[in-house]
Short mmCIF file of C-alpha atoms in Angstrom, two decimals:
data_model
loop_
_atom_site.label_atom_id
_atom_site.label_comp_id
_atom_site.label_asym_id
_atom_site.label_seq_id
_atom_site.Cartn_x
_atom_site.Cartn_y
_atom_site.Cartn_z
CA MET A 1 -0.18 -0.30 -0.14
CA LEU A 2 2.75 2.53 0.56
CA LYS A 3 4.59 1.69 -2.59
CA ARG A 4 1.66 2.30 -4.52
CA ILE A 5 1.00 5.47 -2.53
CA PHE A 6 4.36 6.87 -3.33
CA THR A 7 4.16 5.75 -7.33
CA VAL A 8 0.59 7.93 -7.28
CA GLY A 9 1.77 10.72 -4.62
CA GLY A 10 5.54 10.55 -6.59
CA PHE A 11 3.88 11.01 -9.65
CA THR A 12 1.14 13.87 -8.60
CA LEU A 13 4.11 16.13 -7.41
CA LEU A 14 5.88 15.99 -10.68
CA SER A 15 2.40 16.95 -11.70
CA ARG A 16 2.06 20.10 -9.42
CA LEU A 17 5.76 20.74 -9.84
CA THR A 18 5.02 21.27 -13.52
CA GLY A 19 1.73 22.89 -12.64
CA PHE A 20 3.72 25.66 -10.86
CA ALA A 21 6.10 25.73 -13.93
CA ARG A 22 2.86 25.97 -15.42
CA ASP A 23 1.35 28.69 -13.20
CA ILE A 24 4.10 30.95 -13.39
CA MET A 25 4.40 31.39 -16.84
CA LEU A 26 0.12 32.28 -16.86
CA ALA A 27 0.55 34.94 -14.01
CA ALA A 28 4.09 36.41 -15.79
CA ILE A 29 1.77 36.47 -19.20
CA LEU A 30 -1.43 36.93 -18.10
CA GLY A 31 -1.18 38.06 -14.75
CA ALA A 32 -4.80 38.96 -13.02
CA GLY A 33 -6.53 40.99 -15.27
CA PRO A 34 -9.89 40.91 -17.42
CA VAL A 35 -8.48 37.87 -19.90
CA ALA A 36 -7.16 36.10 -17.13
CA ASP A 37 -10.75 36.13 -15.52
CA ALA A 38 -12.05 35.15 -18.94
CA PHE A 39 -9.55 32.29 -19.20
CA PHE A 40 -10.21 30.69 -15.18
CA VAL A 41 -13.79 30.88 -16.33
CA ALA A 42 -12.80 28.89 -19.23
CA LEU A 43 -10.81 26.66 -17.38
CA ARG A 44 -13.25 25.78 -14.44
CA LEU A 45 -16.38 24.98 -16.53
CA PRO A 46 -15.10 22.09 -17.99
CA ASN A 47 -13.24 20.89 -14.84
CA HIS A 48 -16.52 21.43 -12.87
CA PHE A 49 -18.31 18.92 -14.71
CA ARG A 50 -15.51 16.58 -14.79
CA ALA A 51 -15.64 16.76 -10.55
CA ILE A 52 -19.57 15.86 -11.15
CA PHE A 53 -19.36 13.10 -13.49
CA ALA A 54 -15.66 11.97 -13.63
CA GLU A 55 -13.26 11.77 -11.18
CA GLY A 56 -16.19 12.64 -8.58
CA ALA A 57 -18.85 10.65 -8.74
CA PHE A 58 -18.09 7.94 -11.50
CA ASN A 59 -14.60 6.78 -9.44
CA ALA A 60 -17.02 6.41 -6.15
CA ALA A 61 -19.51 3.97 -7.93
CA PHE A 62 -17.24 2.64 -10.57
CA VAL A 63 -14.36 1.03 -9.10
CA PRO A 64 -15.66 -0.66 -6.26
CA ALA A 65 -18.55 -2.28 -8.43
CA TYR A 66 -15.50 -3.21 -10.74
CA ALA A 67 -13.58 -4.59 -8.69
CA HIS A 68 -16.08 -6.00 -7.32
CA VAL A 69 -17.20 -8.11 -10.27
CA SER A 70 -14.03 -8.56 -11.12
CA GLY A 71 -13.17 -10.48 -7.67
CA GLU A 72 -16.25 -12.01 -7.90
CA ARG A 73 -16.90 -13.47 -11.24
CA GLY A 74 -13.71 -13.27 -12.84
CA GLY A 75 -12.12 -11.05 -15.91
CA ALA A 76 -14.71 -11.78 -18.67
CA ALA A 77 -17.55 -10.40 -16.61
CA ALA A 78 -15.80 -7.46 -15.63
CA ARG A 79 -14.72 -6.34 -19.17
CA LEU A 80 -18.70 -6.81 -20.15
CA PHE A 81 -19.75 -4.77 -16.94
CA ALA A 82 -17.16 -1.99 -18.42
CA ASP A 83 -17.86 -2.02 -22.00
CA ARG A 84 -21.74 -1.16 -21.03
CA ILE A 85 -20.49 1.33 -18.74
CA PHE A 86 -18.42 2.93 -21.45
CA THR A 87 -20.87 3.38 -23.58
CA VAL A 88 -23.55 4.69 -21.33
CA LEU A 89 -20.69 7.30 -20.53
CA PHE A 90 -19.34 8.45 -23.75
CA ALA A 91 -23.39 9.13 -24.81
CA SER A 92 -24.07 10.93 -22.22
CA GLN A 93 -21.02 12.97 -22.32
CA LEU A 94 -21.53 13.66 -26.30
CA VAL A 95 -24.85 15.01 -25.37
CA LEU A 96 -23.58 17.22 -22.54
CA LEU A 97 -20.59 18.38 -25.00
CA VAL A 98 -23.11 19.01 -27.60
CA ALA A 99 -25.55 20.95 -25.67
CA ALA A 100 -23.03 23.02 -24.07
CA LEU A 101 -21.43 24.07 -27.48
CA LEU A 102 -24.84 25.24 -28.67
CA PHE A 103 -25.95 26.96 -25.77
CA MET A 104 -22.60 28.55 -24.47
CA PRO A 105 -23.86 32.56 -24.28
CA GLN A 106 -26.40 31.05 -22.10
CA MET A 107 -24.83 29.20 -19.90
CA MET A 108 -22.08 32.09 -19.67
CA SER A 109 -25.01 34.28 -18.17
CA ILE A 110 -25.88 31.85 -15.16
CA LEU A 111 -22.36 30.66 -14.25
CA ALA A 112 -20.53 34.64 -14.89
CA PRO A 113 -23.40 36.59 -14.54
CA GLY A 114 -20.72 39.04 -13.87
CA PHE A 115 -19.49 39.68 -17.23
CA SER A 116 -22.22 40.57 -18.51
CA ASP A 117 -21.33 44.44 -17.52
CA ASP A 118 -18.08 43.93 -19.95
CA PRO A 119 -19.29 42.61 -23.40
CA ALA A 120 -15.43 42.05 -24.73
CA GLN A 121 -14.63 40.13 -21.37
CA ARG A 122 -17.75 37.97 -21.89
CA THR A 123 -17.44 37.30 -25.33
CA LEU A 124 -13.65 36.60 -24.60
CA ALA A 125 -15.07 33.78 -22.14
CA ILE A 126 -17.53 32.05 -24.70
CA GLU A 127 -14.84 31.70 -27.30
CA LEU A 128 -12.20 30.26 -24.84
CA THR A 129 -14.78 27.90 -22.96
CA ARG A 130 -15.77 26.66 -26.34
CA ILE A 131 -12.54 25.83 -27.31
CA THR A 132 -11.61 24.02 -22.98
CA PHE A 133 -15.41 22.28 -22.75
CA PRO A 134 -14.88 19.10 -25.57
CA TYR A 135 -11.19 18.30 -22.65
CA LEU A 136 -14.58 16.96 -20.43
CA LEU A 137 -15.23 14.75 -22.87
CA LEU A 138 -11.63 13.10 -22.97
CA ILE A 139 -10.73 13.30 -19.77
CA THR A 140 -13.69 11.56 -18.45
CA LEU A 141 -12.90 8.41 -20.87
CA VAL A 142 -9.76 8.76 -19.09
CA THR A 143 -10.91 8.30 -15.80
CA LEU A 144 -12.64 5.37 -16.81
CA TYR A 145 -9.51 4.02 -17.75
CA GLY A 146 -7.58 4.85 -14.88
CA GLY A 147 -10.05 3.63 -12.56
CA MET A 148 -9.90 -0.01 -14.41
CA LEU A 149 -6.43 0.58 -14.60
CA ASN A 150 -6.40 1.14 -9.93
CA VAL A 151 -7.71 -1.87 -9.74
CA MET A 152 -5.30 -3.88 -11.96
CA GLN A 153 -3.02 -2.10 -8.92
CA ARG A 154 -1.58 -0.27 -11.89
CA PHE A 155 -1.58 3.88 -10.65
CA ALA A 156 1.45 4.93 -12.24
CA SER A 157 0.05 5.94 -16.01
CA ALA A 158 -3.52 7.62 -14.51
CA ALA A 159 -1.18 9.98 -11.89
CA ALA A 160 1.12 11.19 -14.28
CA ALA A 161 -1.19 12.05 -16.95
CA SER A 162 -2.41 15.30 -15.73
CA ILE A 163 1.58 16.07 -16.51
CA PHE A 164 0.76 16.80 -19.85
CA LEU A 165 -1.96 19.53 -19.15
CA ASN A 166 0.93 21.65 -17.95
CA ILE A 167 3.67 20.82 -20.40
CA SER A 168 0.70 21.08 -23.16
CA MET A 169 -0.41 25.03 -21.76
CA MET A 170 3.29 26.02 -21.51
CA ALA A 171 3.76 24.96 -24.66
CA THR A 172 0.79 27.03 -26.68
CA LEU A 173 1.91 29.80 -24.08
CA ALA A 174 5.36 30.09 -25.34
CA LEU A 175 3.71 30.22 -28.90
CA ALA A 176 1.41 32.93 -27.82
CA ALA A 177 2.52 35.27 -29.83
CA PHE A 178 0.35 33.12 -32.98
CA PHE A 179 -2.63 33.05 -31.46
CA PRO A 180 -5.16 35.86 -30.98
CA SER A 181 -4.47 36.45 -27.98
CA ALA A 182 -2.71 34.46 -24.62
CA GLY A 183 -5.89 33.19 -23.12
CA HIS A 184 -6.87 31.65 -26.74
CA ALA A 185 -3.22 30.01 -26.13
CA ALA A 186 -4.04 28.84 -22.54
CA ALA A 187 -6.95 27.43 -23.54
CA TRP A 188 -5.81 25.23 -26.67
CA GLY A 189 -3.25 23.66 -24.75
CA VAL A 190 -6.01 22.48 -22.38
CA LEU A 191 -7.78 20.98 -25.10
CA ILE A 192 -4.69 19.24 -26.75
CA SER A 193 -3.41 18.05 -23.09
CA GLY A 194 -6.80 15.97 -23.40
CA PHE A 195 -5.83 14.00 -26.41
CA LEU A 196 -2.45 13.52 -24.88
CA GLN A 197 -3.74 12.16 -22.05
CA TYR A 198 -6.42 10.15 -23.75
CA VAL A 199 -3.41 8.19 -25.33
CA LEU A 200 -1.61 7.84 -22.25
CA LEU A 201 -3.99 5.98 -20.54
CA ALA A 202 -5.58 3.40 -24.08
CA GLY A 203 -1.92 2.86 -24.60
CA ASP A 204 -1.57 1.22 -20.65
CA LEU A 205 -5.01 0.12 -20.55
CA SER A 206 -4.83 -1.89 -24.08
CA ARG A 207 -1.20 -3.61 -22.54
CA HIS A 208 -3.15 -4.39 -19.80
CA GLY A 209 -6.49 -6.10 -19.87
CA GLY A 210 -8.14 -4.55 -23.90
CA LEU A 211 -10.08 -0.92 -23.83
CA PRO A 212 -13.58 -0.58 -23.58
CA ARG A 213 -16.12 -1.68 -26.48
CA PHE A 214 -19.31 -0.36 -27.53
CA ALA A 215 -21.81 -2.96 -26.23
CA PRO A 216 -25.94 -2.89 -26.12
CA LEU A 217 -27.30 -1.54 -22.75
CA LYS A 218 -28.18 -4.24 -20.62
CA LEU A 219 -29.03 -3.42 -16.66
CA ASP A 220 -28.58 -6.25 -15.05
CA GLN A 221 -27.78 -6.69 -11.32
CA ASP A 222 -24.44 -5.12 -12.12
CA VAL A 223 -25.51 -1.91 -13.88
CA ARG A 224 -27.97 -1.18 -11.53
CA ALA A 225 -26.13 -1.39 -8.52
CA PHE A 226 -23.32 0.94 -10.55
CA PHE A 227 -25.86 3.48 -11.27
CA ARG A 228 -27.98 3.05 -7.98
CA ALA A 229 -24.40 4.13 -6.01
CA LEU A 230 -23.94 6.71 -8.95
CA GLY A 231 -26.82 8.92 -8.25
CA PRO A 232 -25.67 9.53 -4.36
CA ALA A 233 -22.36 9.77 -5.72
CA THR A 234 -23.44 12.47 -8.30
CA LEU A 235 -25.83 14.38 -5.70
CA GLY A 236 -22.83 14.81 -3.41
CA SER A 237 -20.01 15.54 -6.09
CA MET A 238 -22.48 17.98 -7.75
CA GLY A 239 -22.72 19.69 -4.07
CA THR A 240 -19.35 20.40 -3.80
CA GLN A 241 -19.41 22.02 -6.99
CA VAL A 242 -22.11 24.04 -6.49
CA ALA A 243 -20.29 25.54 -3.74
CA LEU A 244 -17.39 25.79 -6.43
CA PHE A 245 -19.32 27.39 -8.86
CA ALA A 246 -20.89 30.03 -6.66
CA ASP A 247 -17.19 30.74 -5.91
CA THR A 248 -17.31 31.70 -9.35
CA ILE A 249 -20.24 33.24 -10.10
CA ILE A 250 -20.06 35.93 -7.02
CA ALA A 251 -16.19 36.01 -7.96
CA THR A 252 -17.25 37.85 -11.41
CA PHE A 253 -18.63 40.71 -9.68
CA LEU A 254 -15.78 41.52 -7.64
CA PRO A 255 -13.16 43.64 -8.61
CA ALA A 256 -10.99 42.24 -11.28
CA GLY A 257 -8.16 40.17 -10.20
CA ALA A 258 -10.79 38.04 -7.74
CA LEU A 259 -11.02 34.98 -9.91
CA SER A 260 -7.03 34.72 -10.55
CA ALA A 261 -6.39 35.42 -6.61
CA LEU A 262 -8.93 32.55 -6.08
CA TYR A 263 -7.05 30.44 -9.00
CA TYR A 264 -3.23 30.90 -7.83
CA ALA A 265 -4.23 30.37 -3.83
CA ASP A 266 -6.10 26.79 -4.70
CA ARG A 267 -3.57 25.90 -7.08
CA LEU A 268 -1.37 26.03 -4.05
CA ASN A 269 -4.01 24.68 -1.96
CA GLN A 270 -3.96 21.91 -4.78
CA LEU A 271 -0.47 20.60 -3.76
CA PRO A 272 -1.28 19.07 -0.78
CA ILE A 273 -4.39 17.80 -1.61
CA GLY A 274 -3.42 15.75 -4.79
CA VAL A 275 -0.23 14.79 -3.38
CA ILE A 276 -1.17 13.35 -0.31
CA GLY A 277 -4.93 13.31 -0.44
CA ILE A 278 -6.27 12.64 -3.24
CA ALA A 279 -2.80 9.55 -3.77
CA ILE A 280 -3.58 8.27 -0.54
CA GLY A 281 -7.37 8.07 -1.55
CA THR A 282 -6.83 7.17 -5.03
CA VAL A 283 -5.34 4.00 -3.09
CA LEU A 284 -6.95 3.18 -0.74
CA LEU A 285 -10.66 2.76 -2.40
CA PRO A 286 -9.69 -0.30 -4.21
CA GLU A 287 -7.70 -1.76 -1.15
CA MET A 288 -10.95 -1.44 0.85
CA SER A 289 -12.50 -3.13 -1.89
CA ARG A 290 -10.59 -5.98 -2.25
CA GLN A 291 -9.81 -6.64 1.56
CA LEU A 292 -13.90 -6.54 2.03
CA THR A 293 -14.82 -8.41 -1.09
CA ALA A 294 -12.50 -11.27 0.68
CA GLY A 295 -14.49 -10.56 3.98
CA ASP A 296 -11.11 -9.00 5.87
CA ASP A 297 -13.06 -6.12 7.89
CA ILE A 298 -10.16 -5.55 10.24
CA GLY A 299 -7.46 -5.14 7.64
CA ALA A 300 -9.82 -2.72 5.80
CA LYS A 301 -9.89 -0.39 9.20
CA ALA A 302 -6.29 -1.43 9.75
CA SER A 303 -5.93 0.26 5.85
CA GLN A 304 -7.90 3.05 6.71
CA ARG A 305 -6.30 3.57 9.97
CA ARG A 306 -2.49 4.38 8.92
CA ALA A 307 -4.21 6.76 5.26
CA PHE A 308 -5.45 8.42 8.14
CA GLU A 309 -1.90 8.42 9.96
CA PHE A 310 0.16 8.95 6.42
CA THR A 311 -1.97 11.90 5.52
CA LEU A 312 -1.67 13.81 8.79
CA LEU A 313 2.03 13.42 8.52
CA PHE A 314 2.63 14.80 5.46
CA SER A 315 0.16 17.88 5.79
CA VAL A 316 0.70 19.34 8.45
CA PRO A 317 3.82 21.52 7.51
CA PHE A 318 1.65 23.18 4.58
CA VAL A 319 -1.19 23.73 6.89
CA ALA A 320 1.59 25.72 9.04
CA ALA A 321 3.23 27.40 6.40
CA PHE A 322 -0.18 28.31 4.58
CA LEU A 323 -0.65 29.76 7.58
CA THR A 324 1.66 31.68 8.94
CA VAL A 325 4.12 32.45 5.97
CA PRO A 326 1.36 32.61 2.79
CA ASP A 327 2.63 36.45 1.30
CA VAL A 328 6.12 34.77 1.25
CA ILE A 329 5.34 31.94 -1.08
CA MET A 330 2.81 33.51 -3.64
CA ARG A 331 5.78 36.33 -3.47
CA ALA A 332 8.08 34.17 -4.32
CA MET A 333 5.85 31.52 -6.88
CA PHE A 334 4.64 34.24 -8.80
CA ALA A 335 5.04 37.93 -8.50
CA ARG A 336 7.20 39.00 -11.48
CA GLY A 337 5.86 39.92 -14.67
CA ALA A 338 2.03 40.86 -15.11
CA PHE A 339 1.57 39.97 -11.53
CA THR A 340 2.54 42.19 -9.05
CA LYS A 341 3.29 42.12 -5.08
CA ALA A 342 -0.07 43.47 -4.15
CA ASP A 343 -1.83 40.56 -6.60
CA ALA A 344 0.29 38.24 -4.51
CA VAL A 345 -0.69 39.88 -0.88
CA SER A 346 -4.16 39.37 -2.30
CA ALA A 347 -3.92 35.82 -2.95
CA GLY A 348 -2.01 35.15 -0.31
CA ALA A 349 -4.77 36.21 2.04
CA THR A 350 -6.91 33.55 0.28
CA LEU A 351 -4.29 30.83 0.67
CA ALA A 352 -3.97 31.21 4.46
CA ALA A 353 -8.18 31.40 4.56
CA TYR A 354 -8.02 28.06 2.47
CA ALA A 355 -5.69 26.45 4.68
CA ILE A 356 -7.59 26.88 7.69
CA ALA A 357 -9.56 23.69 5.93
CA LEU A 358 -6.95 21.83 4.55
CA VAL A 359 -7.08 19.20 6.60
CA PRO A 360 -10.88 18.03 5.73
CA PHE A 361 -9.86 18.68 2.45
CA VAL A 362 -6.86 15.85 2.53
CA LEU A 363 -8.50 13.77 5.02
CA ILE A 364 -11.66 13.61 2.99
CA ARG A 365 -11.02 11.20 -0.03
CA SER A 366 -9.41 8.27 2.95
CA ALA A 367 -12.88 9.22 5.42
CA VAL A 368 -15.50 8.58 2.52
CA ALA A 369 -13.41 5.19 1.52
CA PRO A 370 -15.35 2.71 3.51
CA PHE A 371 -18.51 3.73 2.67
CA TYR A 372 -17.70 3.95 -1.06
CA ALA A 373 -15.81 0.66 -0.41
CA ARG A 374 -18.63 -1.14 0.55
CA LYS A 375 -20.87 0.47 -2.22
CA ASN A 376 -22.83 2.89 0.53
CA THR A 377 -22.63 6.23 -1.60
CA ALA A 378 -25.94 7.24 -0.53
CA THR A 379 -24.77 8.28 3.80
CA PRO A 380 -21.61 10.21 2.39
CA VAL A 381 -23.97 12.71 0.50
CA LYS A 382 -26.12 13.79 3.63
CA ALA A 383 -22.51 15.23 5.19
CA ALA A 384 -21.45 17.16 1.83
CA LEU A 385 -24.96 18.29 0.87
CA THR A 386 -24.84 19.79 4.95
CA GLY A 387 -21.53 21.69 4.12
CA VAL A 388 -22.67 22.70 1.09
CA ALA A 389 -25.79 24.47 2.68
CA VAL A 390 -23.47 25.75 5.06
CA ASN A 391 -20.43 27.23 2.53
CA VAL A 392 -23.09 28.67 0.37
CA ALA A 393 -24.69 30.86 3.02
CA LEU A 394 -21.58 31.85 4.87
CA LYS A 395 -20.24 33.15 1.19
CA VAL A 396 -23.03 35.07 0.94
CA ALA A 397 -22.58 36.63 4.15
CA LEU A 398 -19.00 37.42 3.97
CA VAL A 399 -18.14 38.35 0.35
CA GLY A 400 -19.41 41.94 1.16
CA SER A 401 -16.69 42.37 3.79
CA LEU A 402 -14.16 39.95 2.67
CA ALA A 403 -14.39 39.89 -1.00
CA GLN A 404 -12.88 36.70 -1.94
CA VAL A 405 -11.04 35.69 1.65
CA GLY A 406 -14.51 35.53 2.09
CA LEU A 407 -15.59 32.52 -0.28
CA ALA A 408 -12.52 30.78 1.09
CA LEU A 409 -13.29 31.23 4.29
CA ALA A 410 -16.87 29.91 3.83
CA THR A 411 -15.15 26.44 2.13
CA ALA A 412 -12.90 26.28 4.76
CA VAL A 413 -15.79 25.74 7.50
CA GLY A 414 -18.05 23.95 5.17
CA ALA A 415 -15.25 21.39 4.50
CA TRP A 416 -14.86 21.04 8.35
CA ILE A 417 -18.64 20.21 8.86
CA ASN A 418 -18.41 17.60 6.02
CA LEU A 419 -15.55 15.86 7.33
CA LEU A 420 -16.91 15.54 11.23
CA LEU A 421 -20.52 14.45 9.58
CA VAL A 422 -18.38 11.98 7.60
CA ILE A 423 -16.63 10.73 10.44
CA GLY A 424 -19.40 10.60 12.85
CA PHE A 425 -21.50 8.50 10.45
CA ALA A 426 -18.58 6.25 10.29
CA VAL A 427 -18.13 5.80 13.69
CA ARG A 428 -22.09 5.44 14.33
CA ALA A 429 -22.09 2.11 11.37
CA GLY A 430 -18.90 0.95 12.97
CA TYR A 431 -16.81 1.65 10.21
CA LEU A 432 -13.81 2.89 12.05
CA GLU A 433 -13.29 3.00 16.11
CA LEU A 434 -11.97 6.79 17.45
CA ASP A 435 -9.59 4.66 19.91
CA ARG A 436 -7.15 6.23 22.47
CA LEU A 437 -4.82 5.66 20.25
CA LEU A 438 -5.83 7.51 17.46
CA LEU A 439 -6.64 10.36 19.18
CA ARG A 440 -3.05 10.73 20.83
CA SER A 441 -1.55 10.46 17.34
CA VAL A 442 -3.99 13.76 16.12
CA GLY A 443 -3.03 15.35 19.24
CA LYS A 444 1.01 15.20 18.49
CA PHE A 445 0.46 16.09 14.89
CA VAL A 446 -1.37 19.52 16.47
CA LEU A 447 0.87 19.85 18.35
CA SER A 448 4.02 19.64 16.34
CA GLY A 449 1.79 21.76 13.13
CA VAL A 450 1.50 24.64 16.38
CA ILE A 451 5.74 24.29 16.54
CA LEU A 452 6.10 24.30 12.94
CA GLY A 453 3.97 27.26 12.30
CA ALA A 454 5.77 29.53 15.28
CA THR A 455 9.32 28.58 13.93
CA LEU A 456 8.05 29.69 10.42
CA TRP A 457 6.82 33.19 11.23
CA GLY A 458 9.91 33.58 13.45
CA THR A 459 12.37 32.34 11.08
CA ALA A 460 10.66 34.70 8.49
CA LEU A 461 10.86 37.94 10.64
CA LEU A 462 14.27 37.24 12.14
CA ALA A 463 15.83 37.04 8.52
CA ALA A 464 14.07 39.50 6.72
CA SER A 465 16.53 42.21 7.90
CA TYR A 466 19.34 39.76 6.27
CA LEU A 467 17.73 38.69 3.62
CA ALA A 468 16.91 42.99 2.59
CA ALA A 469 19.51 43.55 1.27
CA LEU A 470 19.60 41.56 -1.88
CA SER A 471 18.33 43.62 -4.81
CA ARG A 472 17.42 39.92 -6.65
CA LEU A 473 15.77 36.59 -5.65
CA ARG A 474 15.11 37.94 -2.40
CA ASP A 475 11.47 36.22 -1.90
CA GLU A 476 12.84 32.70 -3.78
CA SER A 477 15.87 32.96 -1.28
CA MET A 478 13.60 33.22 2.31
CA LEU A 479 11.48 30.64 0.80
CA ALA A 480 14.26 28.11 0.88
CA LEU A 481 15.49 28.98 3.84
CA LEU A 482 12.42 28.63 5.47
CA ILE A 483 11.94 25.35 3.93
CA VAL A 484 15.25 24.03 4.99
CA VAL A 485 14.65 25.59 8.63
CA GLY A 486 10.88 23.89 8.91
CA ALA A 487 11.87 20.24 7.09
CA LEU A 488 14.52 19.98 9.91
CA VAL A 489 12.59 21.22 12.88
CA TYR A 490 9.45 19.05 11.60
CA GLY A 491 11.67 15.90 11.38
CA LEU A 492 12.99 16.28 14.72
CA THR A 493 9.63 16.94 16.30
CA ILE A 494 7.81 14.45 14.89
CA LEU A 495 10.78 11.75 15.89
CA LEU A 496 10.77 13.62 19.36
CA LEU A 497 7.08 13.29 19.72
CA PHE A 498 6.51 9.54 17.73
CA GLY A 499 9.64 7.95 18.41
CA ARG A 500 11.20 5.59 15.73
CA GLY A 501 8.73 2.75 17.03
CA TRP A 502 5.85 3.95 15.43
CA LEU A 503 7.57 5.26 12.25
CA ARG A 504 8.91 2.29 11.61
CA SER A 505 5.18 0.31 12.18
CA LEU A 506 3.94 2.96 9.93
CA VAL A 507 6.07 2.03 7.19
CA ARG A 508 5.92 -2.10 7.83
CA GLY A 509 1.83 -1.90 8.58
#
């Protein structure tokens, strides 16, 4: 399990690093103005639908079902099941794509109403979204192929696929002079990456089991069970995306640059979410599905416990850094070219607000895994929709005084409510045990985060005067210093609080 987590996490980290290189180019070329806001709307819309129909609901319903069919009745039955799901998925996404391309102006009026005051920006957003939206069809098929490969315990290609998005966008941005605008260049990079990701996953799956084919849809027991799980999972994913849609809608009414601040803060926040939370959740779901199919309930609980501990071990440093030195991080990463230091301050405040909920962001995939592995997608929906209701209500209440920072704070509160409810439901159902050992570990992680945060804040304060003499790379030097000091302090703190025996047992399982 640990080897697979590091496989997924390693490729995801490489994806995030190339993503930062991409975002540095975006910040320098697009900045945080109207063109950037139009592109980020064009990028968000297909990504919202992808999160609802592909990576969110579909994975939650398909991976346990495919693992169950494969484990119970063998490869032939699993391939037939995959063929039928592929047929439904392709047809539904094709209908959605055609509808979106035809009714894009109407969609833009609903999803980005603030652009109506600027006809040029609205027209640009429509053009760019028509370019990026076909990416959804391709990435949905990529998600299907990735789910099948994950059940086969092949995680590398699915984890590496998103690297192509970053490389493709950097290539088109480098050739921005040949496009009508830099926004057009970035949008075409998104679409091209969809084809590249499809080729990568299709090639891997064709070598290890074969690609799904079109098949007559027959509502047998397996397909009906899949759709019964898919419905609640879609509601849960849709609820989360409604909150993100609300961010997009409300931010279009804010001054230029608010959407960009949300984007760059979210990009940094997504580093630990992707490398830690999603990587561990991706491995945990098929692992628990396999264990539960074999009747190993104790092993499934042990896998989830280890997933929780791994998640907290690697995410605490990000929480501490994002809360204490967000401005330094933003300036070092993005403050160059068209992205000013004032833009970095705005994005840094948004990052600190997001960081309040980083723990639930990274833990939620592992927390819902025991429900999804048992094909119970309905219970997590109750928690998700409750969190979304609070989230959206707080967005409306806070945006007036705090602008995009209020949107991020509302997201944080909703995420905590979602996680706490899921954990409560899991304990009540007997899927999770909050024993003294686990609670003691959580307390030690909290203490280690406080020590690390205080160290980072104090180091930044003391080092500022020494680095003030630097005319170049001042913020980059500060960030490098904080990384080195933080790594040393956090490593020693974990060793003192937990001991070598805990670390060995965590690794060995």
